[in-house]
Amino acid sequence: MNPTDITNPEYFHKVIDCQYACPAHTPVPEYIRLIAAGRYDDAYMINWESNVFPGVLGRTCDRPCEPACRRGRVDEEPVAICRLKRVAADNKGNVKARMPLPPVRKNGRKVCLIGGGPASLTVARDLAPLGYEIHLYDEWHKGGGMMRTQIPGFRLPESVLDEEVNYVLALGIHTHFNHYVSSLKEILEKDYDAVFIGTGAPKGRDLNLPGRKEAGDRVHIGVEFLANVAFGHKKTIGKRVIVLGGGNTAMDCCRTARRLGGQDVKVIVRSPFQDMKASPWEIEDAKAEGIPILNNMPPKEFVVEDGKLKGMIFSKVKAVYDEAGKRSLVPTGEPDEFIEADDVIIAVGQDNAFPWIERDLGIEFGKWDLPVINPISFQSTRPDVFFGGDAAFGPKNIITAVAHGHQAAISIHLYCSGQNVLDRPAPTVNLYQQKMGIHEWIYDSVVTEDDRYKVPHASLDVTLKDLRAEVELGFDRETAFREAQRCLNCDVQTVFTPDLCIECDACMDICPTSSITFTTNGDEDDLRSRLMAPANNRSQDLYVSRELPTSRVMVKDEDVCLHCGLCAERCPTSAWDMKKFLYSVTKTTKII
Amino acid sequence: MSYVKSRFRHPEQKKNAVGFVKSDYEGALSTLCAGCGHDSISAAIVQACYELSIEPHRVAKLSGIGCSSKTPTYFLGNSHGFNSVHGRMPSITTGANLANRDLIYIGVSGDGDTASIGLGQFCHVMRRNLNMTYIVMNNGCYGLTKGQDSATADYGSVNKAGSENPFPAIDLAELAITLGATFVARSFSGDKTQLIPLLKAALSHRGFAFLDVISPCVTFNNNKGSTKSYDYVRQHIEATSALDFVPEAEEITVEYEEGSSTTVELHDGSLLALRKLSPGWDPTDRNAAMNQMDKAKREGKILTGLLYAETSSRDLHDVLATVDQPLNSLTQEKLCPGSAALEGINSSFR
Ligand SMILES: Cc1ncc(C[n+]2csc(CCOP(=O)(O)OP(=O)(O)O)c2C)c(N)n1
Ligand code: SF4
Ligand SMILES: [Mg+2]
């Protein structure tokens, strides 16, 4: 193999699994160390710069970082990254003083944001400090978008959301609430220099089954149901409730139904449990509230008698996989099952919908009637119109919307300054020395063996009675410290300088996880088979040095390196060194 | 500050034939200097015992005094151990071995511990062909006491303080062959591809196996002018042959060229296959071995690899016709048959 080019910022970035997996590339280990040090304000601001809604995300994020977490590959469970983020938000002091102020002198440019959710608010946060005059339109009376309409209060208190939405609005954003934009043409006729569309994926799918019409208003569409509950329009529900669908929306619906008076609430999914889209922890929380989940039961029809919904009939299937691994659901031959219900909530997915965008504005629409968007710049085929969040590429999650928002803000800024929107700014990277003494590092190099700590929950007696009582109570500071110590500090990189190596093998001998091997070079397959331990995780790179005097190379499998620093401690010549690699995605406005 | 080695290990560690993973053969975290050759030898011992599928409780590690003699703490943490006094590892091992012949004995010593204060004991344990593996971690100095020249320091070798050694060196491998050691090899801590098969062969050998392993002291003897530095050893090393250790149950799969290869069959049926033999050398011929070593020395080379092996020798237990079982498995009546039996023995001399 060729020697690894560690000057390419993406090499070490990829070693920081959590940060790499985060759509917004939040520097996770950096803020976790700050939480351990009790520096909650600093930890919050690092998050605020990257993801704008630390308090919201610390409760609701889909956490792509956690399945990626290296700790999950050496220990039973990953670091509770998401809930540590919440600790920063819960314990911070007055962070407002550290946030930018809207400049007194504007730059003369006006930008319109349609939709008041996480994508638009991120664009607003990034552009307002540069002097842009920002106008934000939303159909509701408050900002937040789906964070407000689709996430129930028992998972996200309104005060937390209001606080973080307001940090953005305080940057001098002109809000046009209670204003549903029904024509893009009208907006484009105004004097905006650029328009950003962050209207989400607002259309919940219906199920066209026999009896659907007759069942009438006892059948609800998941996202609409959640919005109606959020705004207090819907306050009760029948005792027996069926929720159809296996995603996070279904989980929110069933738990909400429990709180509205549903006593016998069931989730029914058409396919096997393991194919459910909902996050494992959301499923767990639903089950803990006494909600059974039945699988392999596709809904067949609504049973309505005398104009009243009685329940639903389901057929029974099993999943069969062909050679290519493709799944089909085949009937088991068992008789259909009737399940009683007073209400049915359909939460089987959502779609983007743009009935309000005229098709003669120069915005090209492609497959599934979705706008054609450049995945790097988020620009549509009409240069002054940009998309982001679920509106861009379909339903994802908050953190993805935020990441889109940052990139769209860069594009809008480039566009408004007459530059090429594809000239993207490089990330900023820094390597920091960690050595303090012979066996001393600035970071806590010792790897604790603690198991993942559980976030305490409020008692069901309280939470099932009160729609707005938060279920998760968050880590206290002591537990947060312990959980933070579980972080392996993957951003503290093992940096190898071949010129200094005397090939004493000390690093190879000490490495707890047998990650380092000195051997003769070969191609990747060959090398992977000849290392101290099998290097079968292909998603993790091999770090290969140039040839050393004994004609061997140093090969490090990044897969399960603990970043414990023992290789560097045992190195007599400092050929190994531990250096903190801080990678940050460049934003239009630097916050920290 | 660490001095702590995480207990997390590679999730795909494989079990050996007796159900242990490699980390079961590790010891405490070393307190030796970073880069010390001794640590590499410890790692090679761990690897060799793991690969040989030796049950850790069947091994006894014994040592004297010195940085090298500290290493048994850093490998085979689940085995028996005895850290004796300076130069006295051979007599302790002799006693232990006579009491329990079922254990595998690994003696670890330094060049100071063996060639200076312990030279007498070293000579006698070899003459007696005690069944053990004797490893000298040879750095040409007294590492633990801050690097004074030892008796294996080469004539003219420059120490860290800059003075040349005025005395000729004792070549422990030559001495071993002369005094009747039945398995003699030399290796280098920085060459595990050679050291591990040699260790495996030595551990499988019945009788006295001696390994002189050059092991640089990074702190006191890794300077320019030292003949035991990493650089010097790498530049002057020459091997008698390339080696493969072939366990008893396995077949030799590699084809070896006629005339340039040979095999040494060890006591337990395993084989040491030697390839690319240096010309004129036969591992079973004591004189040939001595000649090769002399020749290398004249050419300024360090000859490594297997030097001499004699596999059909009688070990100390054979010679003394001791009981077949370890003493701890004998009944009290057998071990201490009482005054009547003593009376019988005494009267047989009258
Ligand atoms: C009876 C006795 N004499 C002297 C010493 C001092 N002493 C400790 S270690 C040592 C030499 C160790 O040299 P070596 O065996 O080569 O071990 P190394 O530290 O080089 O590995 C000496 C002389 C001692 N501990 N005991
Ligand atoms: S003094 Fe020399 S022999 Fe002793 S531990 Fe340090 S490097 Fe090794
Ligand atoms: Mg020594």
PDB file of N, CA and C in Angstrom, chain A residues 443-510:
ATOM      1  N   TYR A 443      -4.928  15.185  27.895  1.00  0.00           N
ATOM      2  CA  TYR A 443      -6.236  14.528  27.948  1.00  0.00           C
ATOM      3  C   TYR A 443      -6.170  13.326  28.885  1.00  0.00           C
ATOM      4  N   ASP A 444      -7.316  12.882  29.361  1.00  0.00           N
ATOM      5  CA  ASP A 444      -7.385  11.709  30.228  1.00  0.00           C
ATOM      6  C   ASP A 444      -7.238  10.464  29.374  1.00  0.00           C
ATOM      7  N   SER A 445      -6.028   9.925  29.333  1.00  0.00           N
ATOM      8  CA  SER A 445      -5.790   8.837  28.390  1.00  0.00           C
ATOM      9  C   SER A 445      -6.278   7.492  28.911  1.00  0.00           C
ATOM     10  N   VAL A 446      -6.479   7.394  30.228  1.00  0.00           N
ATOM     11  CA  VAL A 446      -6.875   6.104  30.791  1.00  0.00           C
ATOM     12  C   VAL A 446      -8.294   5.747  30.351  1.00  0.00           C
ATOM     13  N   VAL A 447      -8.452   4.509  29.913  1.00  0.00           N
ATOM     14  CA  VAL A 447      -9.755   4.069  29.404  1.00  0.00           C
ATOM     15  C   VAL A 447     -10.567   3.459  30.552  1.00  0.00           C
ATOM     16  N   THR A 448     -11.678   4.082  30.904  1.00  0.00           N
ATOM     17  CA  THR A 448     -12.477   3.495  31.993  1.00  0.00           C
ATOM     18  C   THR A 448     -13.234   2.290  31.445  1.00  0.00           C
ATOM     19  N   GLU A 449     -13.613   1.414  32.358  1.00  0.00           N
ATOM     20  CA  GLU A 449     -14.346   0.231  31.917  1.00  0.00           C
ATOM     21  C   GLU A 449     -15.832   0.328  32.246  1.00  0.00           C
ATOM     22  N   ASP A 450     -16.251   1.499  32.704  1.00  0.00           N
ATOM     23  CA  ASP A 450     -17.663   1.649  33.091  1.00  0.00           C
ATOM     24  C   ASP A 450     -18.596   1.311  31.939  1.00  0.00           C
ATOM     25  N   ASP A 451     -19.720   0.677  32.292  1.00  0.00           N
ATOM     26  CA  ASP A 451     -20.777   0.461  31.309  1.00  0.00           C
ATOM     27  C   ASP A 451     -21.530   1.771  31.095  1.00  0.00           C
ATOM     28  N   ARG A 452     -22.233   1.837  29.996  1.00  0.00           N
ATOM     29  CA  ARG A 452     -23.011   3.030  29.688  1.00  0.00           C
ATOM     30  C   ARG A 452     -24.008   3.324  30.815  1.00  0.00           C
ATOM     31  N   TYR A 453     -24.074   4.587  31.206  1.00  0.00           N
ATOM     32  CA  TYR A 453     -25.011   4.982  32.260  1.00  0.00           C
ATOM     33  C   TYR A 453     -26.393   5.227  31.669  1.00  0.00           C
ATOM     34  N   LYS A 454     -27.406   4.886  32.447  1.00  0.00           N
ATOM     35  CA  LYS A 454     -28.777   5.072  31.981  1.00  0.00           C
ATOM     36  C   LYS A 454     -29.283   6.437  32.406  1.00  0.00           C
ATOM     37  N   VAL A 455     -30.013   7.077  31.522  1.00  0.00           N
ATOM     38  CA  VAL A 455     -30.628   8.357  31.868  1.00  0.00           C
ATOM     39  C   VAL A 455     -31.863   8.050  32.713  1.00  0.00           C
ATOM     40  N   PRO A 456     -31.989   8.697  33.861  1.00  0.00           N
ATOM     41  CA  PRO A 456     -33.164   8.413  34.693  1.00  0.00           C
ATOM     42  C   PRO A 456     -34.459   8.922  34.048  1.00  0.00           C
ATOM     43  N   HIS A 457     -35.533   8.203  34.274  1.00  0.00           N
ATOM     44  CA  HIS A 457     -36.839   8.591  33.741  1.00  0.00           C
ATOM     45  C   HIS A 457     -37.773   8.988  34.888  1.00  0.00           C
ATOM     46  N   ALA A 458     -38.671   9.906  34.602  1.00  0.00           N
ATOM     47  CA  ALA A 458     -39.705  10.239  35.582  1.00  0.00           C
ATOM     48  C   ALA A 458     -40.662   9.053  35.679  1.00  0.00           C
ATOM     49  N   SER A 459     -41.400   8.963  36.764  1.00  0.00           N
ATOM     50  CA  SER A 459     -42.241   7.778  36.936  1.00  0.00           C
ATOM     51  C   SER A 459     -43.447   7.849  36.010  1.00  0.00           C
ATOM     52  N   LEU A 460     -43.875   6.686  35.566  1.00  0.00           N
ATOM     53  CA  LEU A 460     -44.992   6.618  34.627  1.00  0.00           C
ATOM     54  C   LEU A 460     -46.262   7.227  35.226  1.00  0.00           C
ATOM     55  N   ASP A 461     -46.406   7.123  36.547  1.00  0.00           N
ATOM     56  CA  ASP A 461     -47.584   7.699  37.200  1.00  0.00           C
ATOM     57  C   ASP A 461     -47.719   9.170  36.849  1.00  0.00           C
ATOM     58  N   VAL A 462     -46.573   9.828  36.790  1.00  0.00           N
ATOM     59  CA  VAL A 462     -46.595  11.259  36.493  1.00  0.00           C
ATOM     60  C   VAL A 462     -46.716  11.480  34.989  1.00  0.00           C
ATOM     61  N   THR A 463     -45.854  10.806  34.231  1.00  0.00           N
ATOM     62  CA  THR A 463     -45.746  11.180  32.822  1.00  0.00           C
ATOM     63  C   THR A 463     -46.952  10.747  31.996  1.00  0.00           C
ATOM     64  N   LEU A 464     -47.598   9.642  32.369  1.00  0.00           N
ATOM     65  CA  LEU A 464     -48.727   9.213  31.540  1.00  0.00           C
ATOM     66  C   LEU A 464     -49.965  10.080  31.763  1.00  0.00           C
ATOM     67  N   LYS A 465     -49.912  10.882  32.815  1.00  0.00           N
ATOM     68  CA  LYS A 465     -51.070  11.734  33.102  1.00  0.00           C
ATOM     69  C   LYS A 465     -50.902  13.126  32.517  1.00  0.00           C
ATOM     70  N   ASP A 466     -49.669  13.473  32.196  1.00  0.00           N
ATOM     71  CA  ASP A 466     -49.420  14.852  31.802  1.00  0.00           C
ATOM     72  C   ASP A 466     -48.674  14.863  30.466  1.00  0.00           C
ATOM     73  N   LEU A 467     -49.349  15.354  29.480  1.00  0.00           N
ATOM     74  CA  LEU A 467     -48.818  15.377  28.123  1.00  0.00           C
ATOM     75  C   LEU A 467     -47.486  16.101  28.022  1.00  0.00           C
ATOM     76  N   ARG A 468     -47.274  17.043  28.926  1.00  0.00           N
ATOM     77  CA  ARG A 468     -46.072  17.868  28.800  1.00  0.00           C
ATOM     78  C   ARG A 468     -44.988  17.538  29.821  1.00  0.00           C
ATOM     79  N   ALA A 469     -45.244  16.530  30.646  1.00  0.00           N
ATOM     80  CA  ALA A 469     -44.213  16.182  31.639  1.00  0.00           C
ATOM     81  C   ALA A 469     -43.091  15.423  30.941  1.00  0.00           C
ATOM     82  N   GLU A 470     -41.893  15.951  31.024  1.00  0.00           N
ATOM     83  CA  GLU A 470     -40.772  15.336  30.302  1.00  0.00           C
ATOM     84  C   GLU A 470     -40.448  13.980  30.919  1.00  0.00           C
ATOM     85  N   VAL A 471     -40.300  12.983  30.069  1.00  0.00           N
ATOM     86  CA  VAL A 471     -40.043  11.628  30.551  1.00  0.00           C
ATOM     87  C   VAL A 471     -38.585  11.478  31.007  1.00  0.00           C
ATOM     88  N   GLU A 472     -37.670  11.879  30.149  1.00  0.00           N
ATOM     89  CA  GLU A 472     -36.256  11.747  30.507  1.00  0.00           C
ATOM     90  C   GLU A 472     -35.851  12.909  31.390  1.00  0.00           C
ATOM     91  N   LEU A 473     -35.108  12.584  32.450  1.00  0.00           N
ATOM     92  CA  LEU A 473     -34.741  13.651  33.387  1.00  0.00           C
ATOM     93  C   LEU A 473     -33.341  14.181  33.123  1.00  0.00           C
ATOM     94  N   GLY A 474     -32.588  13.527  32.272  1.00  0.00           N
ATOM     95  CA  GLY A 474     -31.226  14.004  31.987  1.00  0.00           C
ATOM     96  C   GLY A 474     -30.253  13.514  33.044  1.00  0.00           C
ATOM     97  N   PHE A 475     -28.978  13.434  32.668  1.00  0.00           N
ATOM     98  CA  PHE A 475     -27.931  13.037  33.621  1.00  0.00           C
ATOM     99  C   PHE A 475     -27.703  14.150  34.634  1.00  0.00           C
ATOM    100  N   ASP A 476     -27.443  13.778  35.898  1.00  0.00           N
ATOM    101  CA  ASP A 476     -26.931  14.807  36.806  1.00  0.00           C
ATOM    102  C   ASP A 476     -25.446  14.992  36.503  1.00  0.00           C
ATOM    103  N   ARG A 477     -24.822  15.996  37.123  1.00  0.00           N
ATOM    104  CA  ARG A 477     -23.442  16.337  36.748  1.00  0.00           C
ATOM    105  C   ARG A 477     -22.465  15.201  37.027  1.00  0.00           C
ATOM    106  N   GLU A 478     -22.686  14.534  38.145  1.00  0.00           N
ATOM    107  CA  GLU A 478     -21.792  13.441  38.543  1.00  0.00           C
ATOM    108  C   GLU A 478     -21.843  12.298  37.509  1.00  0.00           C
ATOM    109  N   THR A 479     -23.061  11.907  37.168  1.00  0.00           N
ATOM    110  CA  THR A 479     -23.209  10.819  36.193  1.00  0.00           C
ATOM    111  C   THR A 479     -22.691  11.274  34.832  1.00  0.00           C
ATOM    112  N   ALA A 480     -22.940  12.521  34.512  1.00  0.00           N
ATOM    113  CA  ALA A 480     -22.462  13.050  33.235  1.00  0.00           C
ATOM    114  C   ALA A 480     -20.939  12.949  33.167  1.00  0.00           C
ATOM    115  N   PHE A 481     -20.283  13.256  34.284  1.00  0.00           N
ATOM    116  CA  PHE A 481     -18.823  13.158  34.314  1.00  0.00           C
ATOM    117  C   PHE A 481     -18.388  11.724  34.024  1.00  0.00           C
ATOM    118  N   ARG A 482     -19.055  10.780  34.695  1.00  0.00           N
ATOM    119  CA  ARG A 482     -18.661   9.379  34.503  1.00  0.00           C
ATOM    120  C   ARG A 482     -18.911   8.919  33.070  1.00  0.00           C
ATOM    121  N   GLU A 483     -20.047   9.315  32.546  1.00  0.00           N
ATOM    122  CA  GLU A 483     -20.347   8.911  31.170  1.00  0.00           C
ATOM    123  C   GLU A 483     -19.349   9.567  30.209  1.00  0.00           C
ATOM    124  N   ALA A 484     -19.035  10.833  30.484  1.00  0.00           N
ATOM    125  CA  ALA A 484     -18.086  11.544  29.614  1.00  0.00           C
ATOM    126  C   ALA A 484     -16.726  10.845  29.610  1.00  0.00           C
ATOM    127  N   GLN A 485     -16.363  10.268  30.762  1.00  0.00           N
ATOM    128  CA  GLN A 485     -15.074   9.580  30.844  1.00  0.00           C
ATOM    129  C   GLN A 485     -15.035   8.324  29.973  1.00  0.00           C
ATOM    130  N   ARG A 486     -16.183   7.848  29.559  1.00  0.00           N
ATOM    131  CA  ARG A 486     -16.202   6.660  28.691  1.00  0.00           C
ATOM    132  C   ARG A 486     -15.743   6.992  27.271  1.00  0.00           C
ATOM    133  N   CYS A 487     -15.726   8.283  26.955  1.00  0.00           N
ATOM    134  CA  CYS A 487     -15.311   8.690  25.599  1.00  0.00           C
ATOM    135  C   CYS A 487     -13.846   8.317  25.404  1.00  0.00           C
ATOM    136  N   LEU A 488     -13.537   7.752  24.263  1.00  0.00           N
ATOM    137  CA  LEU A 488     -12.169   7.290  24.002  1.00  0.00           C
ATOM    138  C   LEU A 488     -11.266   8.395  23.434  1.00  0.00           C
ATOM    139  N   ASN A 489     -11.760   9.599  23.297  1.00  0.00           N
ATOM    140  CA  ASN A 489     -10.945  10.701  22.767  1.00  0.00           C
ATOM    141  C   ASN A 489     -10.364  10.373  21.397  1.00  0.00           C
ATOM    142  N   CYS A 490     -11.226   9.947  20.518  1.00  0.00           N
ATOM    143  CA  CYS A 490     -10.722   9.549  19.194  1.00  0.00           C
ATOM    144  C   CYS A 490     -10.157  10.722  18.410  1.00  0.00           C
ATOM    145  N   ASP A 491     -10.425  11.934  18.865  1.00  0.00           N
ATOM    146  CA  ASP A 491      -9.821  13.068  18.146  1.00  0.00           C
ATOM    147  C   ASP A 491      -8.368  13.262  18.544  1.00  0.00           C
ATOM    148  N   VAL A 492      -7.932  12.612  19.626  1.00  0.00           N
ATOM    149  CA  VAL A 492      -6.508  12.657  19.948  1.00  0.00           C
ATOM    150  C   VAL A 492      -5.842  11.559  19.111  1.00  0.00           C
ATOM    151  N   GLN A 493      -5.203  11.990  18.063  1.00  0.00           N
ATOM    152  CA  GLN A 493      -4.742  11.068  17.032  1.00  0.00           C
ATOM    153  C   GLN A 493      -3.366  10.490  17.348  1.00  0.00           C
ATOM    154  N   THR A 494      -3.152   9.261  16.891  1.00  0.00           N
ATOM    155  CA  THR A 494      -1.823   8.669  16.943  1.00  0.00           C
ATOM    156  C   THR A 494      -1.101   9.082  15.666  1.00  0.00           C
ATOM    157  N   VAL A 495      -0.084   9.905  15.834  1.00  0.00           N
ATOM    158  CA  VAL A 495       0.633  10.422  14.662  1.00  0.00           C
ATOM    159  C   VAL A 495       2.027   9.788  14.628  1.00  0.00           C
ATOM    160  N   PHE A 496       2.369   9.175  13.507  1.00  0.00           N
ATOM    161  CA  PHE A 496       3.618   8.412  13.401  1.00  0.00           C
ATOM    162  C   PHE A 496       4.609   9.141  12.495  1.00  0.00           C
ATOM    163  N   THR A 497       5.840   9.324  13.011  1.00  0.00           N
ATOM    164  CA  THR A 497       6.890   9.961  12.217  1.00  0.00           C
ATOM    165  C   THR A 497       7.959   8.918  11.908  1.00  0.00           C
ATOM    166  N   PRO A 498       7.970   8.350  10.708  1.00  0.00           N
ATOM    167  CA  PRO A 498       8.871   7.231  10.410  1.00  0.00           C
ATOM    168  C   PRO A 498      10.347   7.578  10.589  1.00  0.00           C
ATOM    169  N   ASP A 499      10.720   8.831  10.365  1.00  0.00           N
ATOM    170  CA  ASP A 499      12.141   9.201  10.486  1.00  0.00           C
ATOM    171  C   ASP A 499      12.671   8.969  11.892  1.00  0.00           C
ATOM    172  N   LEU A 500      11.792   9.018  12.888  1.00  0.00           N
ATOM    173  CA  LEU A 500      12.250   8.886  14.272  1.00  0.00           C
ATOM    174  C   LEU A 500      12.223   7.442  14.766  1.00  0.00           C
ATOM    175  N   CYS A 501      11.603   6.551  14.007  1.00  0.00           N
ATOM    176  CA  CYS A 501      11.374   5.184  14.496  1.00  0.00           C
ATOM    177  C   CYS A 501      12.652   4.361  14.473  1.00  0.00           C
ATOM    178  N   ILE A 502      12.954   3.687  15.609  1.00  0.00           N
ATOM    179  CA  ILE A 502      14.121   2.799  15.642  1.00  0.00           C
ATOM    180  C   ILE A 502      13.689   1.335  15.570  1.00  0.00           C
ATOM    181  N   GLU A 503      12.409   1.106  15.322  1.00  0.00           N
ATOM    182  CA  GLU A 503      11.866  -0.244  15.141  1.00  0.00           C
ATOM    183  C   GLU A 503      12.142  -1.158  16.333  1.00  0.00           C
ATOM    184  N   CYS A 504      11.882  -0.636  17.536  1.00  0.00           N
ATOM    185  CA  CYS A 504      12.094  -1.456  18.724  1.00  0.00           C
ATOM    186  C   CYS A 504      10.880  -2.327  19.001  1.00  0.00           C
ATOM    187  N   ASP A 505       9.777  -2.112  18.289  1.00  0.00           N
ATOM    188  CA  ASP A 505       8.540  -2.892  18.439  1.00  0.00           C
ATOM    189  C   ASP A 505       7.755  -2.582  19.713  1.00  0.00           C
ATOM    190  N   ALA A 506       8.215  -1.616  20.509  1.00  0.00           N
ATOM    191  CA  ALA A 506       7.559  -1.386  21.800  1.00  0.00           C
ATOM    192  C   ALA A 506       6.077  -1.063  21.635  1.00  0.00           C
ATOM    193  N   CYS A 507       5.737  -0.280  20.623  1.00  0.00           N
ATOM    194  CA  CYS A 507       4.339   0.114  20.409  1.00  0.00           C
ATOM    195  C   CYS A 507       3.495  -1.101  20.053  1.00  0.00           C
ATOM    196  N   MET A 508       4.057  -1.929  19.186  1.00  0.00           N
ATOM    197  CA  MET A 508       3.342  -3.132  18.745  1.00  0.00           C
ATOM    198  C   MET A 508       3.110  -4.052  19.947  1.00  0.00           C
ATOM    199  N   ASP A 509       4.128  -4.146  20.837  1.00  0.00           N
ATOM    200  CA  ASP A 509       4.015  -5.049  21.981  1.00  0.00           C
ATOM    201  C   ASP A 509       3.011  -4.555  23.018  1.00  0.00           C
ATOM    202  N   ILE A 510       2.902  -3.242  23.189  1.00  0.00           N
ATOM    203  CA  ILE A 510       2.078  -2.731  24.284  1.00  0.00           C
ATOM    204  C   ILE A 510       0.613  -2.573  23.871  1.00  0.00           C
TER     205      ILE A 510
END
